[in-house]
Each structure stands twice: as structure tokens, then as C-alpha cells.
Short mmCIF file of C-alpha atoms (C1' of nucleotides) in Angstrom, two decimals:
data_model
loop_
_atom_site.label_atom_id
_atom_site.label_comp_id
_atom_site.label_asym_id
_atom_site.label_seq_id
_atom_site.Cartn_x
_atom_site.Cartn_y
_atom_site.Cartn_z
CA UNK A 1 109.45 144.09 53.09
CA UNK A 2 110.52 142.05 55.87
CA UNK A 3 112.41 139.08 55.78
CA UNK A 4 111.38 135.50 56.17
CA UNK A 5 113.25 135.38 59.21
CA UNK A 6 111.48 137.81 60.74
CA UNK A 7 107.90 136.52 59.64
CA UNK A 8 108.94 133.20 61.28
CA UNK A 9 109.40 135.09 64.23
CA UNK A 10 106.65 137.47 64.43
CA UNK A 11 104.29 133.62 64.08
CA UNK A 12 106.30 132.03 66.52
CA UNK A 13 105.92 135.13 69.35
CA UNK A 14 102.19 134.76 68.73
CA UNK A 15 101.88 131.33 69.02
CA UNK A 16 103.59 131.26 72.75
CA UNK A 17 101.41 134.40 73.51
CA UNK A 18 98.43 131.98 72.30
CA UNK A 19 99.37 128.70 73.72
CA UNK A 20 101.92 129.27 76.35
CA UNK A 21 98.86 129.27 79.07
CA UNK A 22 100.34 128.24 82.45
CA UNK A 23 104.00 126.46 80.92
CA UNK A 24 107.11 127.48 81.70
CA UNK A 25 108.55 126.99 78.54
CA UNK A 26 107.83 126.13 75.06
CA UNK A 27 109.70 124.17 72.99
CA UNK A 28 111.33 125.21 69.64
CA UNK A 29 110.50 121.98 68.77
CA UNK A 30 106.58 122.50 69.67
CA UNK A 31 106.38 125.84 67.62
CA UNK A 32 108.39 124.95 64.41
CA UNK A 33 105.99 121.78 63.83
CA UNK A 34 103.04 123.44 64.74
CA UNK A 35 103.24 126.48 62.74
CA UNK A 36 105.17 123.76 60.26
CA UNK A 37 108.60 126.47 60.14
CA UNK A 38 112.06 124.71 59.60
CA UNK A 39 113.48 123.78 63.35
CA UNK A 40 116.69 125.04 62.49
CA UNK A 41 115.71 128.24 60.99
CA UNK A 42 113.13 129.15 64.23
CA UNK A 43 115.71 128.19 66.57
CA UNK A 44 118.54 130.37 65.15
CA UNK A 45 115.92 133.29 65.11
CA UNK A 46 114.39 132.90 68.26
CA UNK A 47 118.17 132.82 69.68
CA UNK A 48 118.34 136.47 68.47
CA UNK A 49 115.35 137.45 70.23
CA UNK A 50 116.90 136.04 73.32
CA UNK A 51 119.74 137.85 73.06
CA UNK A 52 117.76 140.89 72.64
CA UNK A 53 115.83 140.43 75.97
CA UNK A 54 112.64 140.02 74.75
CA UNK A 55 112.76 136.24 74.87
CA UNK A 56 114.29 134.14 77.62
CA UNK A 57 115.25 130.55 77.54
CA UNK A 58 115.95 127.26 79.20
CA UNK A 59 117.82 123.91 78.20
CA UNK A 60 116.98 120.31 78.64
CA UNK A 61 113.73 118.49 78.93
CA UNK A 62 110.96 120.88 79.92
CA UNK A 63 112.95 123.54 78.35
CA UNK A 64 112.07 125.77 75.89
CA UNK A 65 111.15 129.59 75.30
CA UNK A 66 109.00 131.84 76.87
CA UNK A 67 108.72 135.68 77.08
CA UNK A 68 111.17 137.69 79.28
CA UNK A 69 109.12 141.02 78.58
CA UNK A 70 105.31 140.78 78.98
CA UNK A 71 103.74 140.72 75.85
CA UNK A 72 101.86 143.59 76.30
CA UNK A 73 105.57 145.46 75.81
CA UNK A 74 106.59 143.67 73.03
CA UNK A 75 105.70 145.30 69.81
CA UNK A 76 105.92 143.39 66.35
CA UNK A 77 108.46 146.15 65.52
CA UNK A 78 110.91 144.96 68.24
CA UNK A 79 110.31 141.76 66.63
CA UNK A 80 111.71 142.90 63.27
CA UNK A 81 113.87 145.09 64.56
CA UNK A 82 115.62 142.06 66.82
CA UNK A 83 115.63 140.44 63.34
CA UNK A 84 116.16 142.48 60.78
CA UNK A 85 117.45 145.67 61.78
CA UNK A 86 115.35 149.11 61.65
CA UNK A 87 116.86 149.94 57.88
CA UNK A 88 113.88 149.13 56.01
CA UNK A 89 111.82 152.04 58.12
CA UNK A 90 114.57 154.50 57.77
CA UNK A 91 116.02 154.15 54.68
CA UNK A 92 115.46 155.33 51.38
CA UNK A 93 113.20 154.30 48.76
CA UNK A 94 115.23 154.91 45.92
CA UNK A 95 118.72 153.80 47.71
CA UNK A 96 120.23 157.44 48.36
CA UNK A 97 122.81 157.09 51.40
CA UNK A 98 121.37 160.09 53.03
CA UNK A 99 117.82 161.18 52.42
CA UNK A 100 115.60 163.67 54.21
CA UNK A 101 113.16 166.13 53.64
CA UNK A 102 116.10 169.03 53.44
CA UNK A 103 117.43 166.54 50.23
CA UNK A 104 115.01 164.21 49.57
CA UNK A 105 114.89 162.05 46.39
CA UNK A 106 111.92 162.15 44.05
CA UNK A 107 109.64 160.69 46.24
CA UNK A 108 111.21 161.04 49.72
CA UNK A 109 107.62 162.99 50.57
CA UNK A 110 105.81 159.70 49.68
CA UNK A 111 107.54 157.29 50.99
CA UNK A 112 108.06 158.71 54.13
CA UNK A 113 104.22 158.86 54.84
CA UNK A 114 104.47 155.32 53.98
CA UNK A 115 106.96 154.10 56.12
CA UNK A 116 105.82 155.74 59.24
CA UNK A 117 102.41 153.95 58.46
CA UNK A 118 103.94 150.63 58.09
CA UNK A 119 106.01 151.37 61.28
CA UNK A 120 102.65 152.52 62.92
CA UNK A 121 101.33 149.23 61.83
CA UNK A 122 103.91 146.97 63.14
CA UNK A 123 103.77 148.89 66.45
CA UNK A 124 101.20 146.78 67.84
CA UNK A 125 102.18 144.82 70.93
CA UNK A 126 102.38 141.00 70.78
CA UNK A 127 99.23 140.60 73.21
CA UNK A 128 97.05 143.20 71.35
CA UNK A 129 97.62 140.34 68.28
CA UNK A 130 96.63 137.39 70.62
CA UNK A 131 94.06 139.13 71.84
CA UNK A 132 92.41 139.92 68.92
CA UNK A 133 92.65 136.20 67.70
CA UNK A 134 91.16 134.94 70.66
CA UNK A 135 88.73 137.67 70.77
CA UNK A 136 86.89 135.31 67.56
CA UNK A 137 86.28 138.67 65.99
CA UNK A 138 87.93 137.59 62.84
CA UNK A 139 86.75 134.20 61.12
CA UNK A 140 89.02 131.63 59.97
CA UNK A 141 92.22 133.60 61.16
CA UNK A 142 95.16 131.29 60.97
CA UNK A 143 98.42 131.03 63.17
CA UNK B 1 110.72 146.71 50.38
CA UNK B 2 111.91 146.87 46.59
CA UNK B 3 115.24 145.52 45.13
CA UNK B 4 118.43 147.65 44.49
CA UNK B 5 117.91 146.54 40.90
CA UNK B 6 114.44 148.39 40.86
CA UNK B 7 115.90 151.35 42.49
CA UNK B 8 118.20 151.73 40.31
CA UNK B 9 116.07 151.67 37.51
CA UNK B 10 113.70 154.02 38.54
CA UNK B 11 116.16 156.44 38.66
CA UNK B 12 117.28 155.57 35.48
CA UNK B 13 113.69 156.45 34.05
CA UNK B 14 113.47 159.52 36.03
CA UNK B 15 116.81 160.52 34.64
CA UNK B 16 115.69 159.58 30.87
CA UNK B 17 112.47 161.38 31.20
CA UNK B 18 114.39 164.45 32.61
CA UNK B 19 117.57 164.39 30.17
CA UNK B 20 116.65 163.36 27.01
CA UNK B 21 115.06 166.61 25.56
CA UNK B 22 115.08 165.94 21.65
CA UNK B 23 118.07 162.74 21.84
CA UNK B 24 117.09 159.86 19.88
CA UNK B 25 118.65 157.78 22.39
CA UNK B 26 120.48 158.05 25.68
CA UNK B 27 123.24 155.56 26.23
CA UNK B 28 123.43 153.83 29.86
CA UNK B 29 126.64 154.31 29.92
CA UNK B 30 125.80 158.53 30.17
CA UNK B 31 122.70 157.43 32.51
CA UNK B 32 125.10 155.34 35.61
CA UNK B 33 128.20 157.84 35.11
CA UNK B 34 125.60 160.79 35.82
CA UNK B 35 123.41 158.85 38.23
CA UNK B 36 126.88 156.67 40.51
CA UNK B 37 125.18 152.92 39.20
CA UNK B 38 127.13 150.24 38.11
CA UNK B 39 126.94 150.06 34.67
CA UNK B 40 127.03 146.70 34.61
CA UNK B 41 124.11 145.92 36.78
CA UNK B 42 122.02 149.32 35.02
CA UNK B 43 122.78 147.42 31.72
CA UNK B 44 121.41 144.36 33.00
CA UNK B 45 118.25 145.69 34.56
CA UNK B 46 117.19 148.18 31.28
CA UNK B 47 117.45 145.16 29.17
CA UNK B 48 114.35 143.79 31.56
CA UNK B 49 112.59 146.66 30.73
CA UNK B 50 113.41 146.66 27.10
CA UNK B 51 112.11 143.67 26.94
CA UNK B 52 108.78 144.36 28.92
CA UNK B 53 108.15 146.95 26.11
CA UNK B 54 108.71 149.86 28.74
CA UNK B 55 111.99 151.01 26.89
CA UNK B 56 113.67 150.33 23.17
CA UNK B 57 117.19 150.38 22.93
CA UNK B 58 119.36 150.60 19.94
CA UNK B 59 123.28 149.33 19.24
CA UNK B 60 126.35 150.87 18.64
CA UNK B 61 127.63 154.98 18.72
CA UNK B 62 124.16 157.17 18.85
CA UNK B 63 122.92 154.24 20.95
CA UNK B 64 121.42 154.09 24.18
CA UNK B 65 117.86 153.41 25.87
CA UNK B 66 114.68 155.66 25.14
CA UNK B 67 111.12 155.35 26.49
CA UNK B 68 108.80 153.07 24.10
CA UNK B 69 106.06 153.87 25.68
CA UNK B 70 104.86 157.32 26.63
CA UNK B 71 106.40 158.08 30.44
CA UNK B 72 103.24 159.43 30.86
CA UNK B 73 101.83 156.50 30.14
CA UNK B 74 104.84 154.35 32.36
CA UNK B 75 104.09 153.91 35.98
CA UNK B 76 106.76 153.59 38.66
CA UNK B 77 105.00 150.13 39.74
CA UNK B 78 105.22 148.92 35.70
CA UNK B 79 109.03 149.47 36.14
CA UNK B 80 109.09 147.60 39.46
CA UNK B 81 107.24 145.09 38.09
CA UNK B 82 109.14 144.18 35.57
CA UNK B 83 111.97 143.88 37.56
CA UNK B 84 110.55 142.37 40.86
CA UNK B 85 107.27 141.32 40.02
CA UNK B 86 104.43 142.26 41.63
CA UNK B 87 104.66 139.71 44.71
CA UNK B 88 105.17 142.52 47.54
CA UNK B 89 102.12 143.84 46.86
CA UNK B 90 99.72 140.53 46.53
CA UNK B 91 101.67 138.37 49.32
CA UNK B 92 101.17 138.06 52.69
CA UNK B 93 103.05 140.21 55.17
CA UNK B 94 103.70 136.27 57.33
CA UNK B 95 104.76 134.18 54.61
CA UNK B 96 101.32 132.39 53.95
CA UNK B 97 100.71 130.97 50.64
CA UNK B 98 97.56 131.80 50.78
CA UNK B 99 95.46 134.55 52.61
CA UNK B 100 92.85 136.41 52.25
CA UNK B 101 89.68 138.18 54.01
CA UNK B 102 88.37 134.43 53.80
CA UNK B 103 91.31 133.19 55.56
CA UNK B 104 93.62 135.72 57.04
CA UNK B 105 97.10 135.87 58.57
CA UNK B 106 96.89 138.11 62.04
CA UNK B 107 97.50 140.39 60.39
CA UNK B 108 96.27 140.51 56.69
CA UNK B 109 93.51 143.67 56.94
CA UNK B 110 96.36 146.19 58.54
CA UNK B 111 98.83 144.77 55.34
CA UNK B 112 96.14 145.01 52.84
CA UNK B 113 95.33 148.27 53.33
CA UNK B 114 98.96 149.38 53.63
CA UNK B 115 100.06 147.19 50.62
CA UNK B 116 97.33 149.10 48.65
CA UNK B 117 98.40 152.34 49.65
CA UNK B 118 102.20 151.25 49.08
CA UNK B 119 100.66 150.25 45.23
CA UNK B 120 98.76 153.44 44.59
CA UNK B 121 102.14 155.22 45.51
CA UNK B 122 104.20 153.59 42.90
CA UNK B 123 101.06 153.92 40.77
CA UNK B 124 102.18 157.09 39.52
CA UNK B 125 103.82 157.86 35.76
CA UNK B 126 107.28 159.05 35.54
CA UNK B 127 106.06 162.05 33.42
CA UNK B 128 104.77 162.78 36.47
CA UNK B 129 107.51 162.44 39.09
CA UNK B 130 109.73 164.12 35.94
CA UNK B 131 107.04 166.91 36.02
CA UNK B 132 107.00 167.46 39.81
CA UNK B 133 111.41 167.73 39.65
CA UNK B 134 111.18 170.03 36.91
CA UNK B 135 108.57 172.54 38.41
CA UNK B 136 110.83 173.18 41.37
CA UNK B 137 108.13 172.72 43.95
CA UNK B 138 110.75 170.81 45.71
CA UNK B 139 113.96 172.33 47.15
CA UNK B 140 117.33 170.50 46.87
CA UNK B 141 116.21 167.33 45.17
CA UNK B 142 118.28 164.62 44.04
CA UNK B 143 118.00 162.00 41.19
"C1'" DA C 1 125.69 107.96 86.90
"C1'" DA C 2 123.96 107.21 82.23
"C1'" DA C 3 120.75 108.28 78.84
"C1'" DT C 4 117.68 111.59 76.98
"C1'" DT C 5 116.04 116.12 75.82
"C1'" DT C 6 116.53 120.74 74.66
"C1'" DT C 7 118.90 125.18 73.61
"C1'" DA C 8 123.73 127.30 72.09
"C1'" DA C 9 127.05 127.95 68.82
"C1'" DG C 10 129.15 127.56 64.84
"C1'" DA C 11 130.16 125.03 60.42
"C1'" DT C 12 128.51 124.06 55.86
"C1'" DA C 13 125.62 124.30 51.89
"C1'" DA C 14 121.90 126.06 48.85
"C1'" DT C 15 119.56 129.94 46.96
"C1'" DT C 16 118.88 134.63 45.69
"C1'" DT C 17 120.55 139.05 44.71
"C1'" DT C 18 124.16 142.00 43.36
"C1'" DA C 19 128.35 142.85 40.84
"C1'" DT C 20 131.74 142.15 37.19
"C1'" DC C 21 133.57 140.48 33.02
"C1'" DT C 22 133.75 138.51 28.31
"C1'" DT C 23 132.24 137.75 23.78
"C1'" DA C 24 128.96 138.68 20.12
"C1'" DA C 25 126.07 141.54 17.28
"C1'" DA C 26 124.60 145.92 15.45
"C1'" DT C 27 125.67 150.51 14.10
"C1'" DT C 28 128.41 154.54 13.11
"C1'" DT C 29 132.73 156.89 12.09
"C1'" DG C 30 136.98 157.55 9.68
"C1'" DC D 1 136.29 148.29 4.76
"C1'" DA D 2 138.47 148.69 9.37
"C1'" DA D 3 138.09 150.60 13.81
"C1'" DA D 4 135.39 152.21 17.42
"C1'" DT D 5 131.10 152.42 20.08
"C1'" DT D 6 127.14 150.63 22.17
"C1'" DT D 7 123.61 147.13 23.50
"C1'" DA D 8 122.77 141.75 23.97
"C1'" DA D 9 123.64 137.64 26.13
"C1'" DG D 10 125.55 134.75 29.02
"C1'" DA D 11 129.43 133.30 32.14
"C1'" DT D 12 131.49 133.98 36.58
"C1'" DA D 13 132.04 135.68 41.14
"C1'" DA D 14 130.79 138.00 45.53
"C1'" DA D 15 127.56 138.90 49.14
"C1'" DA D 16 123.41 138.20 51.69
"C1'" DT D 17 119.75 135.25 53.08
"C1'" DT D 18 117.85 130.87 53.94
"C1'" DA D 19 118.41 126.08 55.14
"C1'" DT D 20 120.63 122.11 57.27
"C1'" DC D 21 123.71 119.72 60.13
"C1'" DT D 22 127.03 118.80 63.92
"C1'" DT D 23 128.88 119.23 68.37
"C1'" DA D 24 128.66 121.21 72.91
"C1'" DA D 25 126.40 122.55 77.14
"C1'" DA D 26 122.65 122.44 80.41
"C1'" DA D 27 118.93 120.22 82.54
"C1'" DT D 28 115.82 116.29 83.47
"C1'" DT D 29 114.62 111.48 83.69
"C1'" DT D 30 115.59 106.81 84.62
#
DNA sequence: AAATTTTAAGATAATTTTATCTTAAATTTG
DNA sequence: CAAATTTAAGATAAAATTATCTTAAAATTT
């Protein structure tokens, strides 16, 4: 569905909407042993969200990450998308270069439903995720 | 979402179940000249499903693949499975190991109910999908 | 100013998926 | 029986993703 990249990411963007309280930034270092994600692999990720604006950064001690857009306007879908591109909701289901409900495949009609649903899910902003977690209305969530 | 390999093959299926008529068997050769695949990689991925009991094959001229099973009785998730597995649809949408309604990602209950919808979707027999081509219902399809 | 900390950038390697080729085995055709 | 055709099996390579490491740059701390 997604790529591991971009479920690193998606965990990482919750846990500084969670924990970021009054800090300026927070560490790479901070996130990738708390949510127990490869340093390396969260940093060069996180990078990417940087460069897409939705993340802004700062070096030395006391640096770190933090959002550049409120949370409230970041969606989980800009996470991906920053990540992993916007293919997965667009393309095909059965491969076909072009696909559409003029030419569809077999089951263009299906999948289609589908895929808006799953981009309906994923368009859910970062806070409305945090907020729900702190919120205690599910048990035993985990980060 | 699912692999090229499984694409591939389910248009291989769809193609079988639409071309064979009264052939004993169809060789894979016809099946990635008519549908663009590699042969190669079409050869490959059949075998899997020869070998889950989904399709027989048989050697040499007046060879080719056939359906062992009754494609009414073959579901597009039994050919995905085969091929991928059925991971997509039992893992987390985050990467956990484990989650559940007991212990949940953020996210689990909107990706449960999507996963299940993206299962029922694939739960449905290529007789049927072969069906739904032939009746012309749908304008300008493609295999 | 030197040492330390942290992100930035890019090199390198491991793994997985996709793609291609070769040889063998089974079957039919001539 | 020899040649041709087709799947079977496994080797090899290419591409994409994931993982790790190194060096540089920026900022703070001492």
C-alpha cells in the first residue's frame, strides 16, 4: 500500500504533534528511539518532508524538527504524498498506463471507489490523529 | 497496493477465462503476446499458480496453462494470494507487528474497515469479472 | 576557540521485486 | 527417431526500496 518509508513518517509526524508541547525542536534522534525506527532511515525521510514545507528544521544541539505548517493543515496524505508520490491513488489496479472510466480495465469501477476511500481515509489532518489519541477514547492505542 | 507480478496475472486469468472457448490448453506464450507481458516474468508467475492448484499446465506443442479449478470457483484474491500472500490485507497500515482492536495503531479501525472492503473486492471469481466483459455492460474495456 | 551535537548530503550495501536468459524435461510433429 | 515446441527450474542481472555509514555544515556548549 504504502511504503515503509512513509509509515515511518506518518509515526514520526504524530509523535512531534504528541510530544512536541512547548520545544522548539525535536530531535531525529528523540523520535527514531522512541518509536524504535532506524536513525538513518527517519532522518533521510523526514529530510523530504522538509523539503516539502511541511517540516522545518534546525542543526546543532537543541536542534531538531518541528512543524512548519500547523498540524491542523497537514493531512496524512501530504505525508505520503511527500514520500511516496500520489501514484498509488491514481493509478491502475491492474497496471494499464492509462485507465479511466471512458477505458477502464476490468475493474477500473471497483477500484476506483476504493481508492478514493483510502484517499478519503488518509485525508485526515495530523492534529485530528493526536487529538484523538489524547482524547483516551481508544484503549491501549500505541505510537 | 498489489505487485506487478499479481497484475499481471490477473489479467492472464481474465484473458484464459475469456479466450479459451473449447482449447485444451492456452500457451503463455499466446497469453503475454496478446496481453504486452513479458513472457518471461508471465511464465514465472503462472508456474506459482500452477503450483497453488489454481491452474495445470502441460509441456511441449498443444501446451499451455488452463484453469484447474473452476474460474467460477477462482477468486481474484486466491490469485493474489498466491503470488503476494495475503499480508496487505491482515497487516497494519504503520508497520506494527502486531495490532489489533486490543492494541491499535492510530489508525487501525479506518484500515480495517478499508482493508476489508479492499478484500471483499478481490473476493470476486474470474467467471465473474469474465462474465461482466463478455455481457458488454461496459463500454471500451480493456484486458 | 575547541569540542560537542545535530541535521544535510551523498556514498555504499543489503534486500526485494522485476526482468531476462539458459538448460532441462515433456510432448508433438514430420 | 530427429526436430521443433512448450513448460520447468534455476541462474543472472537490473531496478527499486530499505538500511547503514561517512563527511560536511551549522549551531551550541564549555
Amino acid at each position: 500500500m504504502i511504503t515503509e518509508a512513509a509509515k515511518d513518517s506518518i509515526r514520526a509526524v504524530i509523535y512531534i504533534a504528541l510530544y512536541r508541547e512547548d520545544r522548539e525542536f525535536i530531535s531525529i534522534k528523540e523520535i527514531a528511539q522512541t518509536l524504535n525506527l532506524s536513525f538513518y532511515f527517519l532522518s533521510k525521510n523526514l529530510l523530504k518532508l522538509v523539503k516539502a514545507g511541511i517540516l522545518e528544521s534546525f542543526r546543532g544541539p537543541k536542534g531538531g524538527v518541528n512543524f512548519k505548517k500547523d498540524p491542523k493543515e497537514v493531512k496524512l496524505i501530504d505525508i505520503i504524498s511527500a514520500i511516496d508520490g500520489t501514484y498509488i491513488f491514481e493509478s491502475c489496479i491492474l497496471g494499464f498506463k492509462e485507465c479511466s472510466e471512458t477505458n477502464p480495465c476490468a475493474i477500473h469501477n471497483k477500484w476506483a471507489e476504493e481508492r478514493k476511500r483510502l484517499y478519503d481515509m488518509f485525508n485526515i489532518s495530523v492534529k485530528k490523529v493526536a487529538d484523538e489519541i489524547k482524547s483516551g477514547e481508544i484503549k491501549n492505542i500505541k505510537i
